[in-house]
PDB file of C-alpha atoms and ligand atoms in Angstrom:
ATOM      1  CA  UNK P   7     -28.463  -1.209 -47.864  1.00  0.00           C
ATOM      2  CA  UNK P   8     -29.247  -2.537 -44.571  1.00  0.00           C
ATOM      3  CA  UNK P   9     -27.939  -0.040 -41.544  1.00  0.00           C
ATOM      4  CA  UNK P  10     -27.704  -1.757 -38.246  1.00  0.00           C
ATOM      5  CA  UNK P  11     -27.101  -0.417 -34.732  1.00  0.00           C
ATOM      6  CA  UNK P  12     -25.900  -2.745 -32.407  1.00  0.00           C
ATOM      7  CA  UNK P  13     -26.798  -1.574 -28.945  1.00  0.00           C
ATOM      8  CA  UNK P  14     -25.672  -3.310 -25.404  1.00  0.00           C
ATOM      9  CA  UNK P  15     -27.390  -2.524 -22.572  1.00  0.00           C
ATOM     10  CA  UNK P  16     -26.017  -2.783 -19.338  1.00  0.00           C
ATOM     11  CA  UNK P  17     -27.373  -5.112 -16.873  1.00  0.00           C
ATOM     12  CA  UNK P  18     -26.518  -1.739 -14.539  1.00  0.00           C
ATOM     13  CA  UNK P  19     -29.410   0.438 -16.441  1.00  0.00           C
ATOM     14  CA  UNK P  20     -31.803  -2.143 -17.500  1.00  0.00           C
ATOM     15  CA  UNK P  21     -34.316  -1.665 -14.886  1.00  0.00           C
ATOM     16  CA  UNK P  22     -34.066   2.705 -15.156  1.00  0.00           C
ATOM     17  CA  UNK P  23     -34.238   2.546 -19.280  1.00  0.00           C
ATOM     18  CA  UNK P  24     -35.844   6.193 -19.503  1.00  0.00           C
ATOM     19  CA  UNK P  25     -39.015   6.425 -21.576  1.00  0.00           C
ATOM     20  CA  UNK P  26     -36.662   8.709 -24.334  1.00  0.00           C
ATOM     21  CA  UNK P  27     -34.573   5.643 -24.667  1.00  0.00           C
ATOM     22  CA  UNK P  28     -37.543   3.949 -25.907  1.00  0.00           C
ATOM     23  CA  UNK P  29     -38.550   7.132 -27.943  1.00  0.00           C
ATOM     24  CA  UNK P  30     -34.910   7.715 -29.072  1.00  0.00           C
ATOM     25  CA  UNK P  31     -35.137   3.312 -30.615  1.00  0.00           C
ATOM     26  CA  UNK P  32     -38.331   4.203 -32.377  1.00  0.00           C
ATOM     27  CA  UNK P  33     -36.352   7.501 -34.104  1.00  0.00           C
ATOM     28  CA  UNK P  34     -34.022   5.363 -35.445  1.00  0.00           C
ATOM     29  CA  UNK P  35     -36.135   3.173 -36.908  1.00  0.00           C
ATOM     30  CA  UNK P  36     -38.042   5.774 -38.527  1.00  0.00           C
ATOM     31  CA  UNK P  37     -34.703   6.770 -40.005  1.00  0.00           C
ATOM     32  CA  UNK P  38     -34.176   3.578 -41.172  1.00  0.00           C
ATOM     33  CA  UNK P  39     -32.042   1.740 -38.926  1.00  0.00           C
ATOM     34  CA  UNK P  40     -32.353  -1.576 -37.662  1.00  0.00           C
ATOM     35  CA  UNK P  41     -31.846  -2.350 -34.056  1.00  0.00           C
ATOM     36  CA  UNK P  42     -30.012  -5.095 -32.538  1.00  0.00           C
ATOM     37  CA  UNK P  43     -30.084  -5.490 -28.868  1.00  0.00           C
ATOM     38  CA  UNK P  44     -27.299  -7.664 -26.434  1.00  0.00           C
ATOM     39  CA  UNK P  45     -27.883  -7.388 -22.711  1.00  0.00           C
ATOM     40  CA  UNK P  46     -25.707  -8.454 -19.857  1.00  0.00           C
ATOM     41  CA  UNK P  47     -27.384  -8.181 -15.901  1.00  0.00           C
ATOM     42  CA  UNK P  48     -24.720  -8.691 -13.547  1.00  0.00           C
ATOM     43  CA  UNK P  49     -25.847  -6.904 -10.407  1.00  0.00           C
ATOM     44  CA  UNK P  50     -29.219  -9.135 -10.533  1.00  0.00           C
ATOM     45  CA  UNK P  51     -27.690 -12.451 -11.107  1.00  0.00           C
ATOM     46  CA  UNK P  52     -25.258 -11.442  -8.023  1.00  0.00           C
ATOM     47  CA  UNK P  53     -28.226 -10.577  -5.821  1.00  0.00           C
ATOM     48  CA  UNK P  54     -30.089 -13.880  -6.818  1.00  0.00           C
ATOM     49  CA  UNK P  55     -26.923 -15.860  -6.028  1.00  0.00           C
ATOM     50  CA  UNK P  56     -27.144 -14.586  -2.191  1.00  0.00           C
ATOM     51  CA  UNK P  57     -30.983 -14.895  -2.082  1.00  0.00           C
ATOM     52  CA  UNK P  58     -30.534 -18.533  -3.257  1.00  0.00           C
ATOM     53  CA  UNK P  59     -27.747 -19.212  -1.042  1.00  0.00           C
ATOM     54  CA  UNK P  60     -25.393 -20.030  -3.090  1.00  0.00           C
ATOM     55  CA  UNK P  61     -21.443 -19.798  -2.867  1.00  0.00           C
ATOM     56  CA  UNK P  62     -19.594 -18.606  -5.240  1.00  0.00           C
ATOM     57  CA  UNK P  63     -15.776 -18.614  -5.293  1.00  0.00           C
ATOM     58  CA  UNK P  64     -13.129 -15.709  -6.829  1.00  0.00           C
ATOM     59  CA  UNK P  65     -10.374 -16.211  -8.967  1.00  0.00           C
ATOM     60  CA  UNK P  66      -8.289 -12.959  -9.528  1.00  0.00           C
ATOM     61  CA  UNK P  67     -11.212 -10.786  -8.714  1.00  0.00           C
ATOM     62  CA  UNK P  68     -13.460 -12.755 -11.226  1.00  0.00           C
ATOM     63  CA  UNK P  69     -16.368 -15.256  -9.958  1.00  0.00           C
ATOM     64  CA  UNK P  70     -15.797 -18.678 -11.049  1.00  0.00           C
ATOM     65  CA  UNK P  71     -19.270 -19.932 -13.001  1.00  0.00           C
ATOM     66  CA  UNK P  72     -19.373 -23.423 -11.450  1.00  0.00           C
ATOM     67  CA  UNK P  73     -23.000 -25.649 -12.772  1.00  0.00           C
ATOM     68  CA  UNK P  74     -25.281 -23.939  -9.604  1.00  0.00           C
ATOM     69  CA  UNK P  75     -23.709 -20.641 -10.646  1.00  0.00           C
ATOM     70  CA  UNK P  76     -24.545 -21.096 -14.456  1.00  0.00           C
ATOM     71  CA  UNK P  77     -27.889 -22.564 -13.732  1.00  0.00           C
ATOM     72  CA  UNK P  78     -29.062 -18.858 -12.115  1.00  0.00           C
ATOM     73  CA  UNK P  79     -26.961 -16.861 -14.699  1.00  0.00           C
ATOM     74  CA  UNK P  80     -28.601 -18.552 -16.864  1.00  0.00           C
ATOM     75  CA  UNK P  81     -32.257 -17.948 -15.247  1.00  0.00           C
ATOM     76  CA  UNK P  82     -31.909 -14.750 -14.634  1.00  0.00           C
ATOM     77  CA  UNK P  83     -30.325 -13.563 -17.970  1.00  0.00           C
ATOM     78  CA  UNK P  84     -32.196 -15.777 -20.418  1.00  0.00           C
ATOM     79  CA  UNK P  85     -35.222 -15.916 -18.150  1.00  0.00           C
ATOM     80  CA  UNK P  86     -36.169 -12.629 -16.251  1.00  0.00           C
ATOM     81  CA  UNK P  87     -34.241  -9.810 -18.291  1.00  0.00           C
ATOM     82  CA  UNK P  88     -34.089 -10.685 -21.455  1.00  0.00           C
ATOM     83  CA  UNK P  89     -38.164 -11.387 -21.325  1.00  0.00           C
ATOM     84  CA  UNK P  90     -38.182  -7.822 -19.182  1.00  0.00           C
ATOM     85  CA  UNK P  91     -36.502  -5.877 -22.288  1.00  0.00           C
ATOM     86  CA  UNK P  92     -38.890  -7.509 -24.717  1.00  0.00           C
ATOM     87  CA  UNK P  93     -41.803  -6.370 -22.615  1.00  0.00           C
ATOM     88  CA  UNK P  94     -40.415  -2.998 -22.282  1.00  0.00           C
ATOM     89  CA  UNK P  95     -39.815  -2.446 -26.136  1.00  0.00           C
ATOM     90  CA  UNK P  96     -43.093  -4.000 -27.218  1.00  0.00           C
ATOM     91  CA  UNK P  97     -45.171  -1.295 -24.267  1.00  0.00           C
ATOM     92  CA  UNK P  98     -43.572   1.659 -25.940  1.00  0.00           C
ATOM     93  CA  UNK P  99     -44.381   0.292 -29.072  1.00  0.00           C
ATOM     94  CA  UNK P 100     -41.636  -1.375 -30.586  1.00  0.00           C
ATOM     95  CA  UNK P 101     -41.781  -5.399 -32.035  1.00  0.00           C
ATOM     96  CA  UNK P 102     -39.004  -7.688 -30.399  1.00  0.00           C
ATOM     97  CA  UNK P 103     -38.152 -11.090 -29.668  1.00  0.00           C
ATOM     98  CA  UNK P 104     -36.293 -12.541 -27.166  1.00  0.00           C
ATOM     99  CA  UNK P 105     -33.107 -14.985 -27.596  1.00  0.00           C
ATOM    100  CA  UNK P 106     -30.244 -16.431 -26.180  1.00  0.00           C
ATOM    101  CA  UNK P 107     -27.061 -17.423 -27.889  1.00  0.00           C
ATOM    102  CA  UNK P 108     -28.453 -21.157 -27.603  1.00  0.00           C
ATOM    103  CA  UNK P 109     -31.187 -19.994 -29.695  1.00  0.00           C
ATOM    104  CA  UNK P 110     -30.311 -21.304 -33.476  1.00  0.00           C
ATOM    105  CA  UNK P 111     -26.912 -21.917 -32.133  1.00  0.00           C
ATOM    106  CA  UNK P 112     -26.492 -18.392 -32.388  1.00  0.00           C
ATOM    107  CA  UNK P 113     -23.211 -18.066 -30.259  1.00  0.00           C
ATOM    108  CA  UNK P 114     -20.861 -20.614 -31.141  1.00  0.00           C
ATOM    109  CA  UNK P 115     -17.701 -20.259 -27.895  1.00  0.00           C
ATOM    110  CA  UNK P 116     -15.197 -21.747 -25.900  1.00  0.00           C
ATOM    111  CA  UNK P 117     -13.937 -21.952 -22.679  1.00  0.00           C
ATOM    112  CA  UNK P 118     -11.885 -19.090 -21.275  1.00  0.00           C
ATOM    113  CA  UNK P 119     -10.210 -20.787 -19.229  1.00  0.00           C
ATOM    114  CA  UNK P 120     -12.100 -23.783 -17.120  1.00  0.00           C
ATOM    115  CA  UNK P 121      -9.489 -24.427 -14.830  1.00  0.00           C
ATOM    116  CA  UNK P 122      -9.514 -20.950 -13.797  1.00  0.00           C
ATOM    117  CA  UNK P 123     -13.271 -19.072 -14.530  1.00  0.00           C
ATOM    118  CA  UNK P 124     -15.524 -22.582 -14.869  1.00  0.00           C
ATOM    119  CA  UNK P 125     -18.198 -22.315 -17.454  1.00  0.00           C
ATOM    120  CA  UNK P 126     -17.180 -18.393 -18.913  1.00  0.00           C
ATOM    121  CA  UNK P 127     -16.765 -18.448 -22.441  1.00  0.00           C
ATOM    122  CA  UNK P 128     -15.250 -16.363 -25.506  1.00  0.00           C
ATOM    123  CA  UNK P 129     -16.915 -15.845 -28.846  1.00  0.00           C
ATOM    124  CA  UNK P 130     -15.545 -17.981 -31.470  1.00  0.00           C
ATOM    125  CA  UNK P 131     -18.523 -17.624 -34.230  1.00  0.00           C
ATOM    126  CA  UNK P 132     -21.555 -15.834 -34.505  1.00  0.00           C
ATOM    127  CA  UNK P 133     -24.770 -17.440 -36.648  1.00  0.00           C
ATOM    128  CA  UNK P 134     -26.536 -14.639 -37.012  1.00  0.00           C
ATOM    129  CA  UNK P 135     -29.112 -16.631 -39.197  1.00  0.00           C
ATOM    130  CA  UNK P 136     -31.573 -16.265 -36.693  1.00  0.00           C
ATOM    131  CA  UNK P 137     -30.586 -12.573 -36.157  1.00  0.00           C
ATOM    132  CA  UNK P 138     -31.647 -12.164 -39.603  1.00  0.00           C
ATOM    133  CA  UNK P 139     -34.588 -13.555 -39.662  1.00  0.00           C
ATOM    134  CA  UNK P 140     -35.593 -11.478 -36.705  1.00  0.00           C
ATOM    135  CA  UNK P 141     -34.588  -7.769 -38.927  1.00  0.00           C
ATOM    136  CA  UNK P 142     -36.150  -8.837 -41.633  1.00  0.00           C
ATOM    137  CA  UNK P 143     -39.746  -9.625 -40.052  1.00  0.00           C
ATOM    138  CA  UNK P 144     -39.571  -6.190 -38.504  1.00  0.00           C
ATOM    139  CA  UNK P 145     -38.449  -7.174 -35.073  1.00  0.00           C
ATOM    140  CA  UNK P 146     -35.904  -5.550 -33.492  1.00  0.00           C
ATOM    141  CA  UNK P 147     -33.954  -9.170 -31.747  1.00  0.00           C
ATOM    142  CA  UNK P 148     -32.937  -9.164 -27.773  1.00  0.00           C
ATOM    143  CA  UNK P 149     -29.601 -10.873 -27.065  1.00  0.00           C
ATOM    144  CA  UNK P 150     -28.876 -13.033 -23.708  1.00  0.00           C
ATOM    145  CA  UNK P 151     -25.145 -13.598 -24.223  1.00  0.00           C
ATOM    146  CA  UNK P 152     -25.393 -17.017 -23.017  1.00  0.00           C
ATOM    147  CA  UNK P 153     -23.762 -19.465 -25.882  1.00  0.00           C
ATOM    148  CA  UNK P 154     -22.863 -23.000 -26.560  1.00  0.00           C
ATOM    149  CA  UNK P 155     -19.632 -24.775 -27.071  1.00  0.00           C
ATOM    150  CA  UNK P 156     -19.920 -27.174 -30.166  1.00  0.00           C
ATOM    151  CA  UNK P 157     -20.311 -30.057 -27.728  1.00  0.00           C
ATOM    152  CA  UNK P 158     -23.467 -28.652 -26.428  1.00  0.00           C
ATOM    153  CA  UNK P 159     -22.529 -27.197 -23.668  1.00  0.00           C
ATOM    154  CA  UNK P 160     -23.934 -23.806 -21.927  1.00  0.00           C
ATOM    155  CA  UNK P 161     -21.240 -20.886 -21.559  1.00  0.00           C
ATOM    156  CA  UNK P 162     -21.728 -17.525 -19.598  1.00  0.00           C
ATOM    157  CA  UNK P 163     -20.010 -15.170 -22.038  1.00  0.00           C
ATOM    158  CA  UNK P 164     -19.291 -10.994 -20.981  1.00  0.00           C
ATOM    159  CA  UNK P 165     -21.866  -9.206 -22.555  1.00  0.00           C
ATOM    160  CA  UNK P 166     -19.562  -6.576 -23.845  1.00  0.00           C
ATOM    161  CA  UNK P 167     -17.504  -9.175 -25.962  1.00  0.00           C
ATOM    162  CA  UNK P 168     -20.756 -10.661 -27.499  1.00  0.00           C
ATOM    163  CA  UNK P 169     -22.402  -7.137 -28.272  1.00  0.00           C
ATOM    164  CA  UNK P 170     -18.793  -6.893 -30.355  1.00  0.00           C
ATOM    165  CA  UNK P 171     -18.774  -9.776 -31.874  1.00  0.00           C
ATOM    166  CA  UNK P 172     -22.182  -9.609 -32.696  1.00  0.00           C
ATOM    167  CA  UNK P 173     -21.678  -6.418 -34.429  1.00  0.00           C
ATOM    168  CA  UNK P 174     -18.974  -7.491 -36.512  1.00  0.00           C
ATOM    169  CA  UNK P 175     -20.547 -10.756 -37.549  1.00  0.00           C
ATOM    170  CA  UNK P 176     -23.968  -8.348 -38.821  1.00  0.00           C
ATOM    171  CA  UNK P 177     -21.027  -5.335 -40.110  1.00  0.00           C
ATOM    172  CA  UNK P 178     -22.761  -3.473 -38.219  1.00  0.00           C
ATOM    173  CA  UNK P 179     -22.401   0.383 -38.937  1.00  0.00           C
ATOM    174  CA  UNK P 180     -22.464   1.282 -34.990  1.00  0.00           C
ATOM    175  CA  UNK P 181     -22.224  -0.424 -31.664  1.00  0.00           C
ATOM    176  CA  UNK P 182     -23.588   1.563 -28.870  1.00  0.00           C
ATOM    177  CA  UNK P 183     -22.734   0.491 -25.129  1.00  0.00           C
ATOM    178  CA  UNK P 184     -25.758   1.077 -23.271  1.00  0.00           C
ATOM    179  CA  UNK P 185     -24.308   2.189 -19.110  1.00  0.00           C
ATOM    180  CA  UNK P 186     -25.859   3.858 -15.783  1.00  0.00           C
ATOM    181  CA  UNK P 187     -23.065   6.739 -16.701  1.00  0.00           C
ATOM    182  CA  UNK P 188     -22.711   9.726 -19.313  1.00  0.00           C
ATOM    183  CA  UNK P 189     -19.862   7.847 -21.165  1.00  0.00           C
ATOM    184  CA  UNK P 190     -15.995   8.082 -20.193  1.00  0.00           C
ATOM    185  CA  UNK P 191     -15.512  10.139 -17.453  1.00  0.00           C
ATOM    186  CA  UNK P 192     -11.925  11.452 -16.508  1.00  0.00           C
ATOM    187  CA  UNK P 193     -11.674  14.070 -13.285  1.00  0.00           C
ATOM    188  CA  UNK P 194     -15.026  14.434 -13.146  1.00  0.00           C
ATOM    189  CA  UNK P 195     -15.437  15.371 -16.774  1.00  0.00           C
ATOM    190  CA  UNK P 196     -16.953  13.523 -19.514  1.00  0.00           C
ATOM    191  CA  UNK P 197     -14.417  12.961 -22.579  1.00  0.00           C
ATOM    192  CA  UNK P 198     -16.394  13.500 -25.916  1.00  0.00           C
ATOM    193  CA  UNK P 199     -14.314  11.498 -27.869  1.00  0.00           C
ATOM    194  CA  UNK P 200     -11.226   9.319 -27.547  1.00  0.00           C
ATOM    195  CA  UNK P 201      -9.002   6.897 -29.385  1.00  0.00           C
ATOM    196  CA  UNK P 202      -7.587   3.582 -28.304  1.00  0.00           C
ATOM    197  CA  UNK P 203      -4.467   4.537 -27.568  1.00  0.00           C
ATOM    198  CA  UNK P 204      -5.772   6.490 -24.858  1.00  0.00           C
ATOM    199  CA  UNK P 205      -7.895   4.242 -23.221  1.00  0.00           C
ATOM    200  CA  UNK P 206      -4.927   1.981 -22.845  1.00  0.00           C
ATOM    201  CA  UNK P 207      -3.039   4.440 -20.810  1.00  0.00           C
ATOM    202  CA  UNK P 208      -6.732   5.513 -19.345  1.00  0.00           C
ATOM    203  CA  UNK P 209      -6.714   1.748 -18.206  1.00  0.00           C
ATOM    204  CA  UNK P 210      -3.113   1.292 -17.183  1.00  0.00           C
ATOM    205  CA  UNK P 211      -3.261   5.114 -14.419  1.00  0.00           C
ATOM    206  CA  UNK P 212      -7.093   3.399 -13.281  1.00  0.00           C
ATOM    207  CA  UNK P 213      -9.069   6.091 -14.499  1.00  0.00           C
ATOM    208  CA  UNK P 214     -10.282   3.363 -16.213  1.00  0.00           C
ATOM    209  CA  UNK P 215     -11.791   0.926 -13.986  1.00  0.00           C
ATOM    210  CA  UNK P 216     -13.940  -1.927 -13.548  1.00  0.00           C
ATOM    211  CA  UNK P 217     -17.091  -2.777 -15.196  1.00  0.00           C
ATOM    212  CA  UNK P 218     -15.526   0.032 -17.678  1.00  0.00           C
ATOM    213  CA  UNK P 219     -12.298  -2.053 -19.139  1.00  0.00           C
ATOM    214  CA  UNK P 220     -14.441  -4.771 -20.165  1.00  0.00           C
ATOM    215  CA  UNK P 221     -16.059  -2.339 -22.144  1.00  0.00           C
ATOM    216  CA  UNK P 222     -13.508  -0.393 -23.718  1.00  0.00           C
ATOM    217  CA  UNK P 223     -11.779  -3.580 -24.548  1.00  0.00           C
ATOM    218  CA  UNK P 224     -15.042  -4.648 -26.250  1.00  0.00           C
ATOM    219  CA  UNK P 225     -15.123  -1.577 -28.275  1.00  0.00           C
ATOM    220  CA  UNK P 226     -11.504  -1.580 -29.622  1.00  0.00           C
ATOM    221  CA  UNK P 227     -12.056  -5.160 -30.571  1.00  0.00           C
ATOM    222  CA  UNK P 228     -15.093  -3.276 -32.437  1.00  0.00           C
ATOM    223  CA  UNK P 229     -12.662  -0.485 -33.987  1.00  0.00           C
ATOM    224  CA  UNK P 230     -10.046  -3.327 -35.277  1.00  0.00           C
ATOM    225  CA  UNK P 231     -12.522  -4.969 -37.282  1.00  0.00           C
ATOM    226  CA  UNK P 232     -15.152  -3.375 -39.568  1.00  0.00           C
ATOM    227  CA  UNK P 233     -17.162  -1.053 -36.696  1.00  0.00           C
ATOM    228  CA  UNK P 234     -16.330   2.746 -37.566  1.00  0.00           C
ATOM    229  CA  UNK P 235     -17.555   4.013 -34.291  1.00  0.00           C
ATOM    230  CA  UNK P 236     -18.497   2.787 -31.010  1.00  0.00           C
ATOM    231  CA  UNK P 237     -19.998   4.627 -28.304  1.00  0.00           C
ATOM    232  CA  UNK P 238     -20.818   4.877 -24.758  1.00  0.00           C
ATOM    233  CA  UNK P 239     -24.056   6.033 -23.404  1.00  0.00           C
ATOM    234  CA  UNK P 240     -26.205   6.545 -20.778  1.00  0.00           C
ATOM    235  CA  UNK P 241     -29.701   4.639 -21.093  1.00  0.00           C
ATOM    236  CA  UNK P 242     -31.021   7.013 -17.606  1.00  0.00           C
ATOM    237  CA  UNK P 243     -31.804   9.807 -20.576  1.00  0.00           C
ATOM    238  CA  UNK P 244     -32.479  10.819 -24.162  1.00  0.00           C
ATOM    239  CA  UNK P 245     -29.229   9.536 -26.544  1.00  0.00           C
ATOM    240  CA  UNK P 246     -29.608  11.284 -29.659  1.00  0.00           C
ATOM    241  CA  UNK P 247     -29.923  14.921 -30.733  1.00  0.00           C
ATOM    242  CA  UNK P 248     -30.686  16.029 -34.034  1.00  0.00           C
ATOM    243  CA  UNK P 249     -28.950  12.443 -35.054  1.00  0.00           C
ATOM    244  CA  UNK P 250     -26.256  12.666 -33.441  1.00  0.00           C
ATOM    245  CA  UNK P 251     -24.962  10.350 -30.147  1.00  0.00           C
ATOM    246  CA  UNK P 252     -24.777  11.724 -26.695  1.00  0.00           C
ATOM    247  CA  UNK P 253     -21.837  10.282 -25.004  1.00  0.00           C
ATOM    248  CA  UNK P 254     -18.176   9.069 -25.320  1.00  0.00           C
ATOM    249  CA  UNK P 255     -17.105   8.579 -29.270  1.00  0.00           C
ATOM    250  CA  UNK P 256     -14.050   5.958 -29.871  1.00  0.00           C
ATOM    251  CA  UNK P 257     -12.843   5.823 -33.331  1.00  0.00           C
ATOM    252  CA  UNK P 258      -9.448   4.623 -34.171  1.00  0.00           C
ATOM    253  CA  UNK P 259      -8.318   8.834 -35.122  1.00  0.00           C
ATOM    254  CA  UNK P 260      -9.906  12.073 -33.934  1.00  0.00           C
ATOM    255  CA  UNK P 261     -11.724  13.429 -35.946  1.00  0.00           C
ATOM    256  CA  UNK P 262      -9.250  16.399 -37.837  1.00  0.00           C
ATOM    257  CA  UNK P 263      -6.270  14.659 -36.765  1.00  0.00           C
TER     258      UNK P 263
HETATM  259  N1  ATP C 326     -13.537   6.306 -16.250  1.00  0.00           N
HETATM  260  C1  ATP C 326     -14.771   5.823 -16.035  1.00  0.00           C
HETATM  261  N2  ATP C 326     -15.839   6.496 -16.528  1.00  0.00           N
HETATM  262  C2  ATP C 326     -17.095   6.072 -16.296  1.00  0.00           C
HETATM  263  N3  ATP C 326     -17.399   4.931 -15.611  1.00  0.00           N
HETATM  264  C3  ATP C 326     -16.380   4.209 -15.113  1.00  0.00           C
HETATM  265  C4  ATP C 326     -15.016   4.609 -15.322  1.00  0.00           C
HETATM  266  N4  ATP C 326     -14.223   3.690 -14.717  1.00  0.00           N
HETATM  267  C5  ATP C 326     -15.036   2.775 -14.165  1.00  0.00           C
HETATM  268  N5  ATP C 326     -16.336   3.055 -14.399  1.00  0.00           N
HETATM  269  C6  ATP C 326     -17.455   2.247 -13.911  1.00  0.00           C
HETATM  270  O1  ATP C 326     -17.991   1.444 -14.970  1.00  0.00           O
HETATM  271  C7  ATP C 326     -19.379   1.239 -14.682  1.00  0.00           C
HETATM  272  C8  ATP C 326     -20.107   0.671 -15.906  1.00  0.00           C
HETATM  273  O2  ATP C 326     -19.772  -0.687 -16.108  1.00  0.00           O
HETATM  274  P1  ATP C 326     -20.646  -1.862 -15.440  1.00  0.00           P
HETATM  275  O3  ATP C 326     -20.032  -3.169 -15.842  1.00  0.00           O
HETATM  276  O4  ATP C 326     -20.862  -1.601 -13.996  1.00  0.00           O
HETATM  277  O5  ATP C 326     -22.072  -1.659 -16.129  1.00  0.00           O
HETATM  278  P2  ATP C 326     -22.719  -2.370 -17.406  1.00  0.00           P
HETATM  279  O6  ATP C 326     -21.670  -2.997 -18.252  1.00  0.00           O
HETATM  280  O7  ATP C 326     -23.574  -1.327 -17.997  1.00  0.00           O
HETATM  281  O8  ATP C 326     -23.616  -3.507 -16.768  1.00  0.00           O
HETATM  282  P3  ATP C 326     -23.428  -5.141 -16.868  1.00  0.00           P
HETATM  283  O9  ATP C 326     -21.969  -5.418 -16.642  1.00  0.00           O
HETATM  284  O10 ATP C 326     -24.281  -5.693 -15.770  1.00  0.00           O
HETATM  285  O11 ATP C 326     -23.903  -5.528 -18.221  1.00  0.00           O
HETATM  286  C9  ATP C 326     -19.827   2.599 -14.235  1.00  0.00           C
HETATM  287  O12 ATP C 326     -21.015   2.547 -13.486  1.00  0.00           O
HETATM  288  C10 ATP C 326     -18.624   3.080 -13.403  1.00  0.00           C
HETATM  289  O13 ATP C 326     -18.795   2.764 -12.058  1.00  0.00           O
HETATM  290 MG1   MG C 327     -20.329  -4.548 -17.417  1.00  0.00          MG
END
């Protein structure tokens, strides 16, 4: 039986990945998992939109991904990270390829809403062909959630909502959200495990915030379809003890309850 991890990694932590993250990938895979990587990289595509001069327009607290807007995303994501993470894997060791959702038509999406976002996207089929192909040569693949619609045209997608639906299209047995924090934190404190139901009323008082909803929405997405467990983590320090996950646990019940 093939056991996959699905990991995102958060444009926020790319650049810090600790050198136990790397050791903590090549554990797994001496315990027989396979690795699956998805990365996202918002902070650098917003700093190369201001080097580059280019204006970029809001819509309900959302940037709107107009052609000149996609053309960078699409640069900096497909281009500069997602080559960076493959780097980074294959100098501690580990064998990995680099591909976008373009790649073998790998993400198949639509538009969000054009009127409103511009060129965003949603999943609406994963090919993971290619993904496959990838595992089963020994290489662990590395994701750059840009897709295609079936006209042909180029989609920014959230990262979060392709590491999902990435998982679910591979059954994954895990899906691990790769952050710059511990996992869920609430007054300070970090919660060890929750359930949907409370991250909705986590979202709806704002402890919740920000880059975080995104995430949590991802994961529940996760829980409703095959995924057992989904995790946050930190990717600033080591993620696993004696095989267990350091960080926040969602499953749909507590465990005991
Ligand atoms: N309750 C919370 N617990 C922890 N972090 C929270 C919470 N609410 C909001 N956040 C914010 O969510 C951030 C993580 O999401 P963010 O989108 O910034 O990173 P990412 O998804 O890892 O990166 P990227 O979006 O570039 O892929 C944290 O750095 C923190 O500021
Ligand atoms: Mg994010």
């Amino acid at each position: 039986m093939k056991k996959i991890i699905v990991f995102k990694c958060g444009g926020s932590v790319i650049r810090q990945l600790s050198a136990s993250f790397f050791a903590n990938l090549r554990e797994l895979i001496e315990q027989g998992w396979k690795i699956v990587i998805v990365h996202g990289g918002g902070p650098e595509i917003s700093s190369m939109l201001s080097r580059l001069n280019i204006e970029t327009e809001f819509s309900q607290g959302q940037r709107k991904t107009t052609n000149a807007v996609l053309e960078v995303t699409e640069m900096v994501l497909t281009g500069s990270i997602n080559k960076f993470i493959v780097s980074e894997l294959i100098k501690h060791g580990l064998d990995a390829v680099g591909i976008s959702g373009v790649d073998g038509q790998l993400l198949l999406a639509d538009y969000l809403n054009e009127k409103e976002y511009g060129q965003v996207g949603r999943v609406k089929k994963v090919n993971s062909e290619i993904i496959d192909i990838a595992l089963n040569n020994g290489f662990i693949p590395v994701i750059s959630p840009i897709s295609l619609t079936e006209t042909g045209e180029k989609l920014n997608v959230n990262a979060d909502l392709v590491a999902s639906a990435v998982a679910d299209a591979l059954h994954a047995d895990q899906l691990l959200f790769v952050t710059d924090v511990k996992g869920i934190l609430k007054d300070g404190n970090l919660l060890s495990s929750t359930t949907p139901e409370e991250l909705e009323i986590l979202i709806v008082n704002g402890v919740v915030s920000g880059g975080m909803i995104p995430k949590v929405r991802a994961a529940i997405a996760a829980l409703s379809n095959d995924i057992n467990e989904v995790m946050i983590i930190s990717g600033k320090a080591s993620f696993l003890t004696k095989k267990m996950f350091i960080g926040t646990k969602i499953k749909r019940q507590l465990e005991g309850v």
